[in-house]
Coordinates of C-alpha atoms and ligand atoms in Angstrom, one line a residue:
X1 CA -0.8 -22.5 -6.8
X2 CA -0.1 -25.3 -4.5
X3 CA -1.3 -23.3 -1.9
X4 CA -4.8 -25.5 -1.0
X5 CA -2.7 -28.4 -0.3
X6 CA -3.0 -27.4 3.0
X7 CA -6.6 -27.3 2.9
X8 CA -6.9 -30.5 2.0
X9 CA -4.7 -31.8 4.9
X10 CA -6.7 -29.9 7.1
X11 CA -9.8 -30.9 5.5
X12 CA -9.4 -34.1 6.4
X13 CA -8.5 -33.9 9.3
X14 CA -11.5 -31.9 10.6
X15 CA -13.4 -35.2 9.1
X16 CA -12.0 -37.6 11.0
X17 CA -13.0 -35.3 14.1
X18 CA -16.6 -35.8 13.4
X19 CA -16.4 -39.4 13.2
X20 CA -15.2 -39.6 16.5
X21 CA -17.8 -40.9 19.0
X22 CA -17.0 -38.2 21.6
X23 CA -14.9 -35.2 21.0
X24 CA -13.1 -34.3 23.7
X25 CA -9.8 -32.3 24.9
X26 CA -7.6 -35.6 23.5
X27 CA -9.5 -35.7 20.3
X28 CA -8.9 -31.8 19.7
X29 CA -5.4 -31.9 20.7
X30 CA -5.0 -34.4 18.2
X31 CA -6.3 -32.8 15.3
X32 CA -4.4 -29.3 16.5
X33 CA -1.2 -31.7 16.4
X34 CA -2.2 -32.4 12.8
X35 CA -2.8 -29.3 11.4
X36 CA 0.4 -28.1 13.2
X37 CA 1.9 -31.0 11.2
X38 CA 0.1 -30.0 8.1
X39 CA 1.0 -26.1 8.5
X40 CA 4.8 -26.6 9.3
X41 CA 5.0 -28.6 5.9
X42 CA 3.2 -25.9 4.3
X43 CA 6.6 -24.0 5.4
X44 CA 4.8 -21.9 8.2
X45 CA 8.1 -21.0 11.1
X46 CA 8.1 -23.4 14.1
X47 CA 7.9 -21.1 16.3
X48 CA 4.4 -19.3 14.6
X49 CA 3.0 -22.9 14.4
X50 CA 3.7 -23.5 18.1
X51 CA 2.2 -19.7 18.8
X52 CA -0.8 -20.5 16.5
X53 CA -1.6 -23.8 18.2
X54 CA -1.8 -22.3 21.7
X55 CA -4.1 -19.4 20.3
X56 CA -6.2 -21.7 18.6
X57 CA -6.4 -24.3 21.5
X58 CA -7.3 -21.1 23.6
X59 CA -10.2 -20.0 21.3
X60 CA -11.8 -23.1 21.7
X61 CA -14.6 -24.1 24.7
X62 CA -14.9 -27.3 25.1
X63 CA -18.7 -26.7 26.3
X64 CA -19.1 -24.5 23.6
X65 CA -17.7 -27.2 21.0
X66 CA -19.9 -29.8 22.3
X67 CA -23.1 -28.2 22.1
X68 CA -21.9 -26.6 18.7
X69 CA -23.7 -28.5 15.4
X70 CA -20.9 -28.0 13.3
X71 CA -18.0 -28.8 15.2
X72 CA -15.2 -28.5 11.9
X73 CA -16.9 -24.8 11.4
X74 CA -15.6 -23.7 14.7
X75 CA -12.1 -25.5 14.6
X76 CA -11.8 -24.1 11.1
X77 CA -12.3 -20.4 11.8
X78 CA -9.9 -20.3 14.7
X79 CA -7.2 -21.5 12.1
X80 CA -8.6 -19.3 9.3
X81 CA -8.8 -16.3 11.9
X82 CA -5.4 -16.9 13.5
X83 CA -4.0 -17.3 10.1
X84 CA -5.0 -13.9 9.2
X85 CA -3.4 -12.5 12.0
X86 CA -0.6 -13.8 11.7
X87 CA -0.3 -12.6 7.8
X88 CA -1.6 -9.0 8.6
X89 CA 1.0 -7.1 10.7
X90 CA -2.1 -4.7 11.2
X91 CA -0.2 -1.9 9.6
X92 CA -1.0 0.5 6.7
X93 CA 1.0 -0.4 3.9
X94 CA 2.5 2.3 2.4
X95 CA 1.5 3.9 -0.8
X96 CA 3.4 6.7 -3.1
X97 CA 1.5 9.9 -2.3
X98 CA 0.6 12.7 -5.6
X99 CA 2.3 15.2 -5.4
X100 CA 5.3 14.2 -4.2
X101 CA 8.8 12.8 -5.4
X102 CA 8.5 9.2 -4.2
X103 CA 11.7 7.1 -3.5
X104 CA 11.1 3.0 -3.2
X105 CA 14.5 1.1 -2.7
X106 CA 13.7 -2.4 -3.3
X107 CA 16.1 -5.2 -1.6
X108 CA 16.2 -9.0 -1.9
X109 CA 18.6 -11.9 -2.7
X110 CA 19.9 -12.2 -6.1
X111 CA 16.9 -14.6 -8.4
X112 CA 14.0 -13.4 -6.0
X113 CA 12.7 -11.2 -8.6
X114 CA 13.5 -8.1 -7.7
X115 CA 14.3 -6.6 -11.2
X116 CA 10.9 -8.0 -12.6
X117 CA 9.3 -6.6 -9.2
X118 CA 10.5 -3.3 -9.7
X119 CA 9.2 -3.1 -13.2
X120 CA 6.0 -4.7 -12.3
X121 CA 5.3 -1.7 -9.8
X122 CA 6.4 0.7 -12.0
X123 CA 3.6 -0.2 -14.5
X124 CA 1.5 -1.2 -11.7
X125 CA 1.6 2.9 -10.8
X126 CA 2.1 3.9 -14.4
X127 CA -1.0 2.8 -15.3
X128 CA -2.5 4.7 -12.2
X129 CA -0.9 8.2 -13.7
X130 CA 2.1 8.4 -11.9
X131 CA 5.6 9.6 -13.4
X132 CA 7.3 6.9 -13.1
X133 CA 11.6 5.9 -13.1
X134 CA 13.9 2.7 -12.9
X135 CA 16.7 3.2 -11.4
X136 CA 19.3 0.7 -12.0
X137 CA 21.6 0.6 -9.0
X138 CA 22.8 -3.3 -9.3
X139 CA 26.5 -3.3 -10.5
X140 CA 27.5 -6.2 -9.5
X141 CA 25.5 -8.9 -11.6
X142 CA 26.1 -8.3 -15.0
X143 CA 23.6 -7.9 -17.4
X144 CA 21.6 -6.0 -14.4
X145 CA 21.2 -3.0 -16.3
X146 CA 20.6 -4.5 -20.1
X147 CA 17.6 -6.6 -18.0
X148 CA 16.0 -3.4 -16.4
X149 CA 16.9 -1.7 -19.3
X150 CA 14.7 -4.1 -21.9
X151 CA 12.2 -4.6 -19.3
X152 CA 11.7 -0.7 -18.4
X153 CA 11.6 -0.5 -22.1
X154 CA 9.2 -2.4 -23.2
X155 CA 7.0 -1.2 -20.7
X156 CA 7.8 2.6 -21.7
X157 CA 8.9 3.4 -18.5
X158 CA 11.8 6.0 -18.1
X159 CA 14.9 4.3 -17.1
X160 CA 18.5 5.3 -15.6
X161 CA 21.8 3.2 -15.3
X162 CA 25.3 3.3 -16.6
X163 CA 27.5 0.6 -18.3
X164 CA 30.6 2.1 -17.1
X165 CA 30.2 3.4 -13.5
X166 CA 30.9 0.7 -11.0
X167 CA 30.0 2.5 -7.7
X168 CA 26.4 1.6 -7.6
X169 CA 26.0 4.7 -4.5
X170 CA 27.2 7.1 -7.2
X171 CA 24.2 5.5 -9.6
X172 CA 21.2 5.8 -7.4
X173 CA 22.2 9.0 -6.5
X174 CA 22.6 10.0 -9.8
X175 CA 19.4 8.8 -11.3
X176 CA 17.3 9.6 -8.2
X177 CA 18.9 13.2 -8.6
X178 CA 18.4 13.1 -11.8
X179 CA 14.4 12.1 -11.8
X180 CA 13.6 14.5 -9.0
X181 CA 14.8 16.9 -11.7
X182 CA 12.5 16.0 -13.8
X183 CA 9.4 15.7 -11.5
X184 CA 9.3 12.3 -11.4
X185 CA 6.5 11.2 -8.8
X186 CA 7.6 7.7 -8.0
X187 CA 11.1 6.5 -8.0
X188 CA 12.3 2.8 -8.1
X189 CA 16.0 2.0 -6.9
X190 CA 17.0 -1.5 -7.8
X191 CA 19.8 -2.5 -6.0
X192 CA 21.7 -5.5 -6.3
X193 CA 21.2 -9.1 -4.5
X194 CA 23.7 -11.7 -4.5
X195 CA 23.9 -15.3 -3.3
X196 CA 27.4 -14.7 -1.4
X197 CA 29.4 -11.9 0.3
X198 CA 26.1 -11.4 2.5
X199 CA 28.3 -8.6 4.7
X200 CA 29.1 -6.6 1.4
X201 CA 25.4 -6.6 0.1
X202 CA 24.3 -5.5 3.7
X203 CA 26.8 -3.0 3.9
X204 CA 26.1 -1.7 0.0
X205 CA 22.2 -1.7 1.0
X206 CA 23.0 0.7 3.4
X207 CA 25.3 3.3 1.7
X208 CA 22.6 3.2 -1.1
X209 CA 19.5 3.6 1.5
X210 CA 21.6 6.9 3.4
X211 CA 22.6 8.2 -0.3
X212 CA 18.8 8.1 -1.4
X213 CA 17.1 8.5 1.5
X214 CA 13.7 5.7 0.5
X215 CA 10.7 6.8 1.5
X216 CA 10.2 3.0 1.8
X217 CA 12.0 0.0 1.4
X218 CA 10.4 -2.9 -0.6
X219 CA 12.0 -6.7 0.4
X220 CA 11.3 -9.3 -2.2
X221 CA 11.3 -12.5 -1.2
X222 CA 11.0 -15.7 -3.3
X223 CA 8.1 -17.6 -2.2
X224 CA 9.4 -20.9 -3.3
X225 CA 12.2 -20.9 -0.6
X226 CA 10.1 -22.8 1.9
X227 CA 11.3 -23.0 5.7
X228 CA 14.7 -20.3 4.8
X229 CA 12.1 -17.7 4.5
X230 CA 11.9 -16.9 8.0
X231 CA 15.9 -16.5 8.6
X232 CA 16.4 -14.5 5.3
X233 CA 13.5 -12.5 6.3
X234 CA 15.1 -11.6 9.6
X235 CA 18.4 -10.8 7.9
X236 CA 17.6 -7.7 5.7
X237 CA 15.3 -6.5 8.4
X238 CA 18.2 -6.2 10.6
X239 CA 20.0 -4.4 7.8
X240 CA 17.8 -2.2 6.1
X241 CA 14.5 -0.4 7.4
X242 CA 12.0 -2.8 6.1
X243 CA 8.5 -1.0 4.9
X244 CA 6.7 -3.5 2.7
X245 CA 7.2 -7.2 1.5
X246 CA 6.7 -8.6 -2.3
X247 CA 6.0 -12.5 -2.4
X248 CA 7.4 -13.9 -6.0
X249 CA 6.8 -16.6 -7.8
X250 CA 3.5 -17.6 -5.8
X251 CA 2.4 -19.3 -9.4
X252 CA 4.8 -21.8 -8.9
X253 CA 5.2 -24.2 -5.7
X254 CA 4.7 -21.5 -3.2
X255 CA 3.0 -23.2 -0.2
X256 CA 2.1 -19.9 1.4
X257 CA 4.1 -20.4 4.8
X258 CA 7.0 -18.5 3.4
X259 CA 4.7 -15.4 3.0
X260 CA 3.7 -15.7 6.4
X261 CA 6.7 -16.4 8.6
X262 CA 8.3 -12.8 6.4
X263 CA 5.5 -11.2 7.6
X264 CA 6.3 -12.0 11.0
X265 CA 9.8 -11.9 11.1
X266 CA 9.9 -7.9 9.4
X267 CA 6.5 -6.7 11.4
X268 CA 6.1 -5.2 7.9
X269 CA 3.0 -6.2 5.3
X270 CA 3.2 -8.1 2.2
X271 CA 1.4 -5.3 -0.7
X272 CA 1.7 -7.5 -3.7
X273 CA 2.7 -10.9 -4.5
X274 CA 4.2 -11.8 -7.9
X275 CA 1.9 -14.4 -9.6
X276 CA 4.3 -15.1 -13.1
X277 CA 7.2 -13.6 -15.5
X278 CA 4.8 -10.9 -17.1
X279 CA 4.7 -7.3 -16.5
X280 CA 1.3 -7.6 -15.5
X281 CA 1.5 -10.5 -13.5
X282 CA 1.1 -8.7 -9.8
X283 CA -1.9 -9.0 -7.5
X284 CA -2.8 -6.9 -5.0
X285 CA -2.2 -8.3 -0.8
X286 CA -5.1 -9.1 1.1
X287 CA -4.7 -11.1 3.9
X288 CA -8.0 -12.7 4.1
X289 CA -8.4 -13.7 0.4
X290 CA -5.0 -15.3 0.8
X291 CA -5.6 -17.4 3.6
X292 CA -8.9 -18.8 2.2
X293 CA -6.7 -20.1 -0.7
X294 CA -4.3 -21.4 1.6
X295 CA -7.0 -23.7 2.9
X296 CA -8.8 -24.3 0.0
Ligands
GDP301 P1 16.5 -10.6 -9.3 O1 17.9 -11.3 -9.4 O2 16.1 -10.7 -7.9 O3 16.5 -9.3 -9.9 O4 15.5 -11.5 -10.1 P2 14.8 -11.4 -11.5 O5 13.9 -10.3 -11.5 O6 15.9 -11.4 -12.5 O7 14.0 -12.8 -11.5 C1 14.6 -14.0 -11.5 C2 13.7 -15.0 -12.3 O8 12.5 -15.2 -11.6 C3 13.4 -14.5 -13.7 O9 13.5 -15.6 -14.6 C4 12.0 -14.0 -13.6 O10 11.3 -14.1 -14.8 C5 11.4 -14.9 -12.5 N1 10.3 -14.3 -11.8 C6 10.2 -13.2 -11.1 N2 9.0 -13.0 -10.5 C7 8.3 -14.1 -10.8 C8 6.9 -14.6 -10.5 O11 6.2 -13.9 -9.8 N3 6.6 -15.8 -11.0 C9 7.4 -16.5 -11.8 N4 7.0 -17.7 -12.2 N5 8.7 -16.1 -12.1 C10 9.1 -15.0 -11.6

C-alpha cells in the first residue's frame, strides 16, 4: 500500500512546526495549509479537505497548544480523529442475518472488481456457514458468466447464469427465484458495469434492484481511481439505494482518499476493502486501523 505516503508528508510537516521559535496562529495555519496540500494529493475531495481543515483548525487552542509539551501529538490527533470521522458514516453496516433468504445486489463500473468482490463475499460467508449463491446477472460483457462461473467454481460456491438469455432482469430473477427455492441464506446478484452508455447501466440497475428486491446494495469502487472517486461515488448513489461500499485494489496505488470521499458522497460505510486478485484477499473495514495506515 502507498497509503503512508501521506504520513510521511504530514510527518514532516509536524517537524518543521517544532523547529519554529514560536508557534503561533501563522505557524499552524501553515502547516494546516500543508497537510491540506498533502491530503488533497492523497486524493481526499476538495471540498472534505476544506471541511477537515476548518474542524481541525477549530479543535485546536492556541493556549492550550502552547502550554502543550508535545505540540505534533495534538495537531496529529485532530487530523487522525477528523479523519475517522470523515471515513465512518457512523452507521451499522449491514450484515446477512441466519435464518433468512439474503439478497446483496452488487453495483460498480465495469474493471472495479465487482465479479471478484462478489466471489470474495461469498466465500467470505461461506466459510462462516452460510448457504451461499452467485448470481450472474451481467449480459452485457462477455465472458461475465464463464468469469463468475470459474471463479464460483473453484470456490465451490453454487452458481446461476445463462449463456443464452440476454435479458439480464429475467436472470436475476430467475436465479434469485431459483436459490430462495432452495433455501439459500445469502444471495449475490452481479450485475453488469460498463465504461459507457452510463444512462442504460443506471436504468438496468434499477429494473434488476425492483425485480429482486436487495436487501442491500453493495457499490464497488476501484480505489486506484484517485480524485473521480467522489463524482462516480455520487452517481450510483443517485441511482441505486446505496447500503455498503467495497474498496478494490487497495494493494496497489490506492492512496486512501478515494475510500474516504465514497464514504462521504453515499453516507453509506465501506465493510471490506479488496487487498489482491485472490479469493481470500478481503479484509474486514475499520475506520480507525485504516486511518493509522493512512498516516503511517
Ligand atoms: P468487474 O468488471 O468489476 O467485474 O471487475 P473484475 O472482478 O473482473 O476485476 C477486474 C480486475 O481487477 C481483475 O483483473 C481482478 O483480478 C482485479 N482485482 C479485483 N479486485 C482486486 C483487488 O482487490 N486487488 C487487485 N490487485 N486486483 C483486483
Amino acid at each position: 500500500m502507498v497509503l503512508n505516503e501521506l504520513g510521511a508528508r504530514i510527518n514532516s510537516a509536524l517537524h518543521a512546526l517544532s523547529k519554529e521559535p514560536v508557534i503561533d496562529e501563522k505557524a499552524v495555519d501553515a502547516l494546516l495549509r500543508e497537510i491540506c496540500t498533502a491530503l488533497l494529493e492523497s486524493d481526499v475531495n476538495v471540498r472534505l479537505v476544506q471541511q477537515l481543515r476548518q474542524n481541525v483548525r477549530k479543535r485546536i487552542n492556541m493556549d492550550e497548544l502552547s502550554a502543550s509539551a508535545n505540540k505534533r501529538k495534538v495537531i496529529q490527533t485532530a487530523v487522525f480523529d477528523e479523519l475517522c470521522t470523515l471515513v465512518d458514516p457512523g452507521v451499522q453496516p449491514w450484515v446477512p442475518r441466519k435464518g433468512k433468504q439474503n439478497v446483496v445486489m452488487f453495483v460498480g463500473l465495469q474493471g472495479s472488481g465487482k465479479t471478484t468482490s462478489c466471489t470474495k463475499l461469498a466465500a467470505y460467508y461461506k466459510r462462516k456457514g452460510m448457504k451461499v449463491g452467485l448470481v450472474c446477472a451481467d449480459t452485457f460483457r462477455a465472458g461475465a458468466f464463464d468469469q463468475l462461473r470459474q471463479n464460483a467454481s473453484r470456490a465451490h460456491i453454487p452458481y446461476y447464469g445463462s449463456y443464452t438469455e440476454a435479458d439480464p432482469v429475467l436472470i436475476a430473477m430467475e436465479g434469485v427465484k431459483q436459490f430462495k427455492k432452495d433455501k439459500f441464506d445469502l444471495i449475490i446478484v452481479d450485475t453488469s458495469g460498463r465504461h459507457k452508455q452510463e444512462m442504460e447501466l443506471f436504468a438496468e440497475m434499477q429494473q434488476i434492484a425492483k425485480a429482486v428486491r436487495p436487501d442491500n446494495t453493495v457499490f464497488v469502487m476501484d480505489g486506484t481511481i484517485g480524485q473521480a472517486a467522489d463524482s462516480q461515488a455520487r452517481a450510483f448513489k443517485e441511482t441505486v439505494d446505496i447500503g455498503s461500499i467495497i474498496i478494490t485494489k487497495m494493494d496497489g496505488h490506492a492512496k486512501g482518499g478515494g475510500a474516504i470521499s465514497a464514504v462521504a458522497a453515499t453516507g453509506s460505510p465501506i465493510i471490506f476493502i479488496g487487498t489482491g486478485e485472490h479469493m481470500h484477499d478481503l479484509d474486514k473495514f475499520s475506520a480507525r486501523p485504516f486511518v493509522s495506515k493512512m498516516l503511517g
